[in-house]
N, CA, C and O atoms as a GROMACS GRO file, in nm:
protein
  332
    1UNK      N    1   2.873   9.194   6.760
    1UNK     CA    2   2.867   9.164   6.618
    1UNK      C    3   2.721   9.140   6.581
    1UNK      O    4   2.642   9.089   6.659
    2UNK      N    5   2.687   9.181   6.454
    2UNK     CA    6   2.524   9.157   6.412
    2UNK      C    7   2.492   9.034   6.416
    2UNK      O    8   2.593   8.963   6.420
    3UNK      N    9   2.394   8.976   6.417
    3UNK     CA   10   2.347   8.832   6.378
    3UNK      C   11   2.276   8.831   6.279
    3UNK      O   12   2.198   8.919   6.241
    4UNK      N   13   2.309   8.699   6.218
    4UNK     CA   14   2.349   8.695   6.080
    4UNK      C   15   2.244   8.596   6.047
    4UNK      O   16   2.237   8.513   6.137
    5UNK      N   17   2.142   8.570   5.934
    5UNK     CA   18   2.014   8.498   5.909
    5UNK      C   19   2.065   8.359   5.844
    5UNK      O   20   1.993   8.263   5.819
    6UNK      N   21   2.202   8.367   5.823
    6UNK     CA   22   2.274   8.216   5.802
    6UNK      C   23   2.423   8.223   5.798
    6UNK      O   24   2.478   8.323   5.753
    7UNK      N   25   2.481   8.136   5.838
    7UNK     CA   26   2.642   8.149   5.823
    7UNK      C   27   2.710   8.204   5.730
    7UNK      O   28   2.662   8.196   5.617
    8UNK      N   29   2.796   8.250   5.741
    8UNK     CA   30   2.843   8.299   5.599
    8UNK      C   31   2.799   8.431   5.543
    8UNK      O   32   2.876   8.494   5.472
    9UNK      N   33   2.706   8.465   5.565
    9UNK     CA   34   2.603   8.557   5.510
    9UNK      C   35   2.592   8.666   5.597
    9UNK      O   36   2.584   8.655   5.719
   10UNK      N   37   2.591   8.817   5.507
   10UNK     CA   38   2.586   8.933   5.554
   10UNK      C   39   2.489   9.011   5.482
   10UNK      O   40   2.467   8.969   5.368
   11UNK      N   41   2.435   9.096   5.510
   11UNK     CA   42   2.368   9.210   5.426
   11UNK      C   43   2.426   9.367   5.441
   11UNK      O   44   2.471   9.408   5.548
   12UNK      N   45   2.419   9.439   5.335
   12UNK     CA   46   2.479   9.542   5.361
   12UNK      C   47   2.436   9.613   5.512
   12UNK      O   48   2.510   9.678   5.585
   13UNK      N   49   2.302   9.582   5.533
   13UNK     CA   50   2.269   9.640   5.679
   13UNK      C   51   2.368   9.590   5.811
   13UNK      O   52   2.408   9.657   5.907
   14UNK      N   53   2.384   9.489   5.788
   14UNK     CA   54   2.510   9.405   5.879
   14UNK      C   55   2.627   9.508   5.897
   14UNK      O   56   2.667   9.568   5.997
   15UNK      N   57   2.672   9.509   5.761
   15UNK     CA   58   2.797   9.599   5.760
   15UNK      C   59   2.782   9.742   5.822
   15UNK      O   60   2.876   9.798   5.880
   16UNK      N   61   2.670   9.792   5.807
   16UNK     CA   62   2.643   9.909   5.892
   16UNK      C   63   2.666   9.885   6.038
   16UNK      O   64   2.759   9.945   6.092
   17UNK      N   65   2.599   9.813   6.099
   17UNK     CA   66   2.551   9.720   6.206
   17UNK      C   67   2.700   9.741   6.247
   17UNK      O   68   2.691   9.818   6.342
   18UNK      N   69   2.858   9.710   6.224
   18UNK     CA   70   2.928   9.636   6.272
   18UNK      C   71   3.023   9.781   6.194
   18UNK      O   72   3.141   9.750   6.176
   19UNK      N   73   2.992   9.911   6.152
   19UNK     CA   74   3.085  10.003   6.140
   19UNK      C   75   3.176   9.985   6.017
   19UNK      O   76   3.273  10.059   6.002
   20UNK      N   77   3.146   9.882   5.925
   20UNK     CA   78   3.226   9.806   5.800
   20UNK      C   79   3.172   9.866   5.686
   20UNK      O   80   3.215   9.819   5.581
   21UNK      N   81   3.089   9.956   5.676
   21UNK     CA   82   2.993  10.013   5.551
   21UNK      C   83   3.147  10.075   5.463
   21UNK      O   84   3.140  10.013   5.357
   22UNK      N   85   3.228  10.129   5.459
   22UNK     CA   86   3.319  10.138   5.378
   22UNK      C   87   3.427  10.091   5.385
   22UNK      O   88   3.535  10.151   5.388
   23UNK      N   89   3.396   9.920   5.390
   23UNK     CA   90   3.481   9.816   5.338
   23UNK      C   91   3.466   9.817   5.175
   23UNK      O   92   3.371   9.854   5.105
   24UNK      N   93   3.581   9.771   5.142
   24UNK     CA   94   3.636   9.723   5.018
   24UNK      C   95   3.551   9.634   4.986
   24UNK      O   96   3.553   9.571   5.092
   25UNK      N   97   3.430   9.544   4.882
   25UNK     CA   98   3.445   9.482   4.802
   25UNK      C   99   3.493   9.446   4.685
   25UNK      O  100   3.545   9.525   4.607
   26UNK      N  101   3.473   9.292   4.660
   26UNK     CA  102   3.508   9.223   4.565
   26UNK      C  103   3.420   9.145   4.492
   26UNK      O  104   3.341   9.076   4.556
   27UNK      N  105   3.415   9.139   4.331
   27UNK     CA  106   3.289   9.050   4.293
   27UNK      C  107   3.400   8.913   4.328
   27UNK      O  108   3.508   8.904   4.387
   28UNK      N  109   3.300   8.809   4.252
   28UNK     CA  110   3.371   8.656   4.254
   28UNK      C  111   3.461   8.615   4.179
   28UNK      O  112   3.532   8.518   4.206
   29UNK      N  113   3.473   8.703   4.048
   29UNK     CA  114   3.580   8.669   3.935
   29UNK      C  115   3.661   8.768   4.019
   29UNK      O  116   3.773   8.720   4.036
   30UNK      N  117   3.647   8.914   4.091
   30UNK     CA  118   3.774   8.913   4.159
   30UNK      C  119   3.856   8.890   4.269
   30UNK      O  120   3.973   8.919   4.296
   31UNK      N  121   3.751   8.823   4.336
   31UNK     CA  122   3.805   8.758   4.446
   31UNK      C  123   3.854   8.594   4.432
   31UNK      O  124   3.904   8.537   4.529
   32UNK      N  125   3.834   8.525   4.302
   32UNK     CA  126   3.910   8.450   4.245
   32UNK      C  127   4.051   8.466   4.207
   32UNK      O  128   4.150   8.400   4.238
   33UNK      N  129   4.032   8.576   4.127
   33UNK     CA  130   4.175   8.657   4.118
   33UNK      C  131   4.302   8.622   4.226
   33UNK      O  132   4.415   8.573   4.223
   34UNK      N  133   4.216   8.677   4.314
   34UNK     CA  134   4.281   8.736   4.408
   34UNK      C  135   4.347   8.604   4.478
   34UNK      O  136   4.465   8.615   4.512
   35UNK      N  137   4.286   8.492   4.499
   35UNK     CA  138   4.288   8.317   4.535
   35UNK      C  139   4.372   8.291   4.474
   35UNK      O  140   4.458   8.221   4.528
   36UNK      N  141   4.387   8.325   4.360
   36UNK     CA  142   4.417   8.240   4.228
   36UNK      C  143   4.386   8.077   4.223
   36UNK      O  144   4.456   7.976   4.218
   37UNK      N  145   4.210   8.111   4.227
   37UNK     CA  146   4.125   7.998   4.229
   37UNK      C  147   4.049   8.041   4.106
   37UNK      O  148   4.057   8.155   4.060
   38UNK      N  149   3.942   7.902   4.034
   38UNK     CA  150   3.859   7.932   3.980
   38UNK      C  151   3.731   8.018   4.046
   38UNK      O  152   3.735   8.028   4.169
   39UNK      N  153   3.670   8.052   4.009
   39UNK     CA  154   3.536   8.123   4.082
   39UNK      C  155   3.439   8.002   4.092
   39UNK      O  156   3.352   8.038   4.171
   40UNK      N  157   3.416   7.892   4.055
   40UNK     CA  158   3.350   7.786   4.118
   40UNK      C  159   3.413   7.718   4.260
   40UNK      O  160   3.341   7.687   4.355
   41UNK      N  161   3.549   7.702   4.258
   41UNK     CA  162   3.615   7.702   4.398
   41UNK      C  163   3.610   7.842   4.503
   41UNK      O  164   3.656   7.836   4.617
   42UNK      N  165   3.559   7.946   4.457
   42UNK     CA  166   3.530   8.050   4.502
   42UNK      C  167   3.375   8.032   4.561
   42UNK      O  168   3.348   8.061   4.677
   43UNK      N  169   3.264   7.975   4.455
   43UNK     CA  170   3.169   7.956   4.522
   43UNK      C  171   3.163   7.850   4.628
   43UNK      O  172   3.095   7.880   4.726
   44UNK      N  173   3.235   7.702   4.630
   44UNK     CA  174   3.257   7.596   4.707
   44UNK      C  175   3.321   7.665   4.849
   44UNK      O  176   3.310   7.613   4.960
   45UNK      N  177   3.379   7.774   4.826
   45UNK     CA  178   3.441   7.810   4.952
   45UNK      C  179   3.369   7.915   5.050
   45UNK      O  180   3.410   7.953   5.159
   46UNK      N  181   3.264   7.950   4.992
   46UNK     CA  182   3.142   7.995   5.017
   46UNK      C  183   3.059   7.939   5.071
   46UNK      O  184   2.992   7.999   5.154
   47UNK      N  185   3.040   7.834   5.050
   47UNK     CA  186   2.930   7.700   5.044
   47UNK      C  187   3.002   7.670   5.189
   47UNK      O  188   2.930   7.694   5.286
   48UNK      N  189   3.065   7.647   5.203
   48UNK     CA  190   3.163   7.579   5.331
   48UNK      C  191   3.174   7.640   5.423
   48UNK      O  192   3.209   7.591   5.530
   49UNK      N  193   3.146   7.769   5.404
   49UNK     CA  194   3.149   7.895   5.537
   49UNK      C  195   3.320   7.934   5.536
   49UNK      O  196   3.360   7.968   5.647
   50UNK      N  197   3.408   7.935   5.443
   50UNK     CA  198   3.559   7.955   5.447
   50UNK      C  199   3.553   8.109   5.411
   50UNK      O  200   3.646   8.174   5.459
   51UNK      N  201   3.438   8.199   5.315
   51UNK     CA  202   3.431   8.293   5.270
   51UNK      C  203   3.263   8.316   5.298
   51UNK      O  204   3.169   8.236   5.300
   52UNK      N  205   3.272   8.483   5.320
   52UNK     CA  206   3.137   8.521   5.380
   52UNK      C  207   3.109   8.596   5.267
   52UNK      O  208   3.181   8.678   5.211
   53UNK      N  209   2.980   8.554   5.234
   53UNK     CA  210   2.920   8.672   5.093
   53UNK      C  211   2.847   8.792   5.167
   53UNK      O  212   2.755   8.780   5.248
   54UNK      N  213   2.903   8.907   5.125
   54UNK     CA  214   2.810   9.013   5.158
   54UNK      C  215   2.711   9.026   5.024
   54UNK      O  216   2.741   9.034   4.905
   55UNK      N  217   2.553   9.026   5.103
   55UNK     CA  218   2.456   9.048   4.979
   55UNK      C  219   2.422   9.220   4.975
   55UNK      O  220   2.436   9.288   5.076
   56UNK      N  221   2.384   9.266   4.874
   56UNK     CA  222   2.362   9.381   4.812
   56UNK      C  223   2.207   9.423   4.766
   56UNK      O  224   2.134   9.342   4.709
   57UNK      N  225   2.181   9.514   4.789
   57UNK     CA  226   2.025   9.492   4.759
   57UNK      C  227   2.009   9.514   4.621
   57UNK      O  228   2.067   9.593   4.546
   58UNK      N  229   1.887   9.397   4.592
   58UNK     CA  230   1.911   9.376   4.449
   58UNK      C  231   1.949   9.238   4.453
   58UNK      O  232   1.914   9.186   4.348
   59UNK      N  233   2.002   9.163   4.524
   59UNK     CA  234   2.039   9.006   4.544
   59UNK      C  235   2.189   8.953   4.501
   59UNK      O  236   2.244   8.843   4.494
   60UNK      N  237   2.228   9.092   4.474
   60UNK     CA  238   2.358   9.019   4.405
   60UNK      C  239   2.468   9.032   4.566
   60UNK      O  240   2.430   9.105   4.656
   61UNK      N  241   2.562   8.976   4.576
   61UNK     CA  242   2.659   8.970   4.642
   61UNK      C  243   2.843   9.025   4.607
   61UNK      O  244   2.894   9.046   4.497
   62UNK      N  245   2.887   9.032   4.705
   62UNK     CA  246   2.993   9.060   4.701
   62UNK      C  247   3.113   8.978   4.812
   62UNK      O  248   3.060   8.909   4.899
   63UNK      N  249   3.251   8.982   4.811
   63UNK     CA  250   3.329   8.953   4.906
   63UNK      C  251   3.424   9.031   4.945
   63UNK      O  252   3.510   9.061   4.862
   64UNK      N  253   3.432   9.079   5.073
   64UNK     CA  254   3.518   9.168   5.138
   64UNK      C  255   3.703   9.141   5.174
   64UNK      O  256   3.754   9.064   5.255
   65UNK      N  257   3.753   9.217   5.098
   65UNK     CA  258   3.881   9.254   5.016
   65UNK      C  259   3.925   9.209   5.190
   65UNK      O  260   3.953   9.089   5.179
   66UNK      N  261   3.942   9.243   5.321
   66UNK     CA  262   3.948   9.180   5.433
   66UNK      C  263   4.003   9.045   5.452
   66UNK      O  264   4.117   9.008   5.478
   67UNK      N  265   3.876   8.970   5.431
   67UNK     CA  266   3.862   8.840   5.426
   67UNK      C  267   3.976   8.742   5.311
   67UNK      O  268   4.051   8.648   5.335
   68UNK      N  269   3.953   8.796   5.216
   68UNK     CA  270   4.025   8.738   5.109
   68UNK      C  271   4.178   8.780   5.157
   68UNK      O  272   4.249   8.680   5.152
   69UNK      N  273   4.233   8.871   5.191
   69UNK     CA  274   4.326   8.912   5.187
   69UNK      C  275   4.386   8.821   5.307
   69UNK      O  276   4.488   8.756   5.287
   70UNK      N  277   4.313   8.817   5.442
   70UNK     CA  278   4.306   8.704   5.539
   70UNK      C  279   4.362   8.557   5.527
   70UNK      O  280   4.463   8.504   5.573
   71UNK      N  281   4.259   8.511   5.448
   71UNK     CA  282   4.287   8.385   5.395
   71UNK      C  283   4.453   8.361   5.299
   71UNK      O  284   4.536   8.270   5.299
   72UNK      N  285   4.444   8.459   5.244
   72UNK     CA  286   4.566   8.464   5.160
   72UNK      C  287   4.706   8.458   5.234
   72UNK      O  288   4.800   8.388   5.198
   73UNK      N  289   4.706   8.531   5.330
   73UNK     CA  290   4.783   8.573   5.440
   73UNK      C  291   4.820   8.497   5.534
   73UNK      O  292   4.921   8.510   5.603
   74UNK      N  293   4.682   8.356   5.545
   74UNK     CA  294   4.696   8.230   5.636
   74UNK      C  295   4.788   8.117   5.583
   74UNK      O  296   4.845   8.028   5.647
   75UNK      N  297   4.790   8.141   5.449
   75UNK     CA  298   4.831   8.053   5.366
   75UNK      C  299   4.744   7.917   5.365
   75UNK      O  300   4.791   7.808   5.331
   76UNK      N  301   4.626   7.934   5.402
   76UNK     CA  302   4.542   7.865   5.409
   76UNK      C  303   4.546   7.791   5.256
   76UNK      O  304   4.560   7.868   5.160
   77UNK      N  305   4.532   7.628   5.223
   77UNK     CA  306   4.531   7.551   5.092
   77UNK      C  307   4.383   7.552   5.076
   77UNK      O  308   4.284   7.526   5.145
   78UNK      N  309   4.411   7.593   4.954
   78UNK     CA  310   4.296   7.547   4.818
   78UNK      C  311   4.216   7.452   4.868
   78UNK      O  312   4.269   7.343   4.887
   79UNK      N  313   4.051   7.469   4.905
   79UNK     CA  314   3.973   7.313   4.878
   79UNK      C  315   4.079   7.210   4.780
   79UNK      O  316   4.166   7.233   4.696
   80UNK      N  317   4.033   7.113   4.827
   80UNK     CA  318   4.073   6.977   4.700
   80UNK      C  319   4.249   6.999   4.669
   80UNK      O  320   4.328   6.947   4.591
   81UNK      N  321   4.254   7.066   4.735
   81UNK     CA  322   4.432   7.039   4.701
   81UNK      C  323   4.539   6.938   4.751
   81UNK      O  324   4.527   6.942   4.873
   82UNK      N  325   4.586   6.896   4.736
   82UNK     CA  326   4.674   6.769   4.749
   82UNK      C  327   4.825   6.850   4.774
   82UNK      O  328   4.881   6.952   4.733
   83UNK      N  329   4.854   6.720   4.882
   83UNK     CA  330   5.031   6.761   4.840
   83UNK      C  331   5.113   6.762   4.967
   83UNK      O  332   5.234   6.787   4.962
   0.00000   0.00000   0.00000
């Protein structure tokens, strides 16, 4: 697997690196969607290393349809959720 310049964090070169270059992304409003989280709990879950941002050159980022789908699938709970 590539090594990575901080947790969480990928660059599209990574994805080359690791044979993933035509993975699916997702921006953050749709990988919120996809949570059915806000996209600030989208960034918190980011922040936490729960979701890996792939960056894009140009600085913007993305999240891989994979991952999200993963988590979804774990039934993994919401940060801050109660119950």
């Amino acid at each position: 697997m590539a090594q990575h310049s901080a947790a969480g964090v990928l660059t599209v070169d990574d994805m080359r690196d690791t044979n993933a270059s035509d993975a699916q992304l997702l921006t953050k409003a749709q990988a919120a969607h996809r949570l059915a989280v806000s996209e600030r709990t989208v960034d918190r879950m980011a922040a936490n290393g729960h979701l890996t941002r792939i960056f894009l050159p140009g600085g913007s980022f993305r999240f891989g349809v994979a991952d999200i789908d993963a988590l979804v699938a774990s039934g993994a709970r919401r940060p801050g959720s109660e119950g």
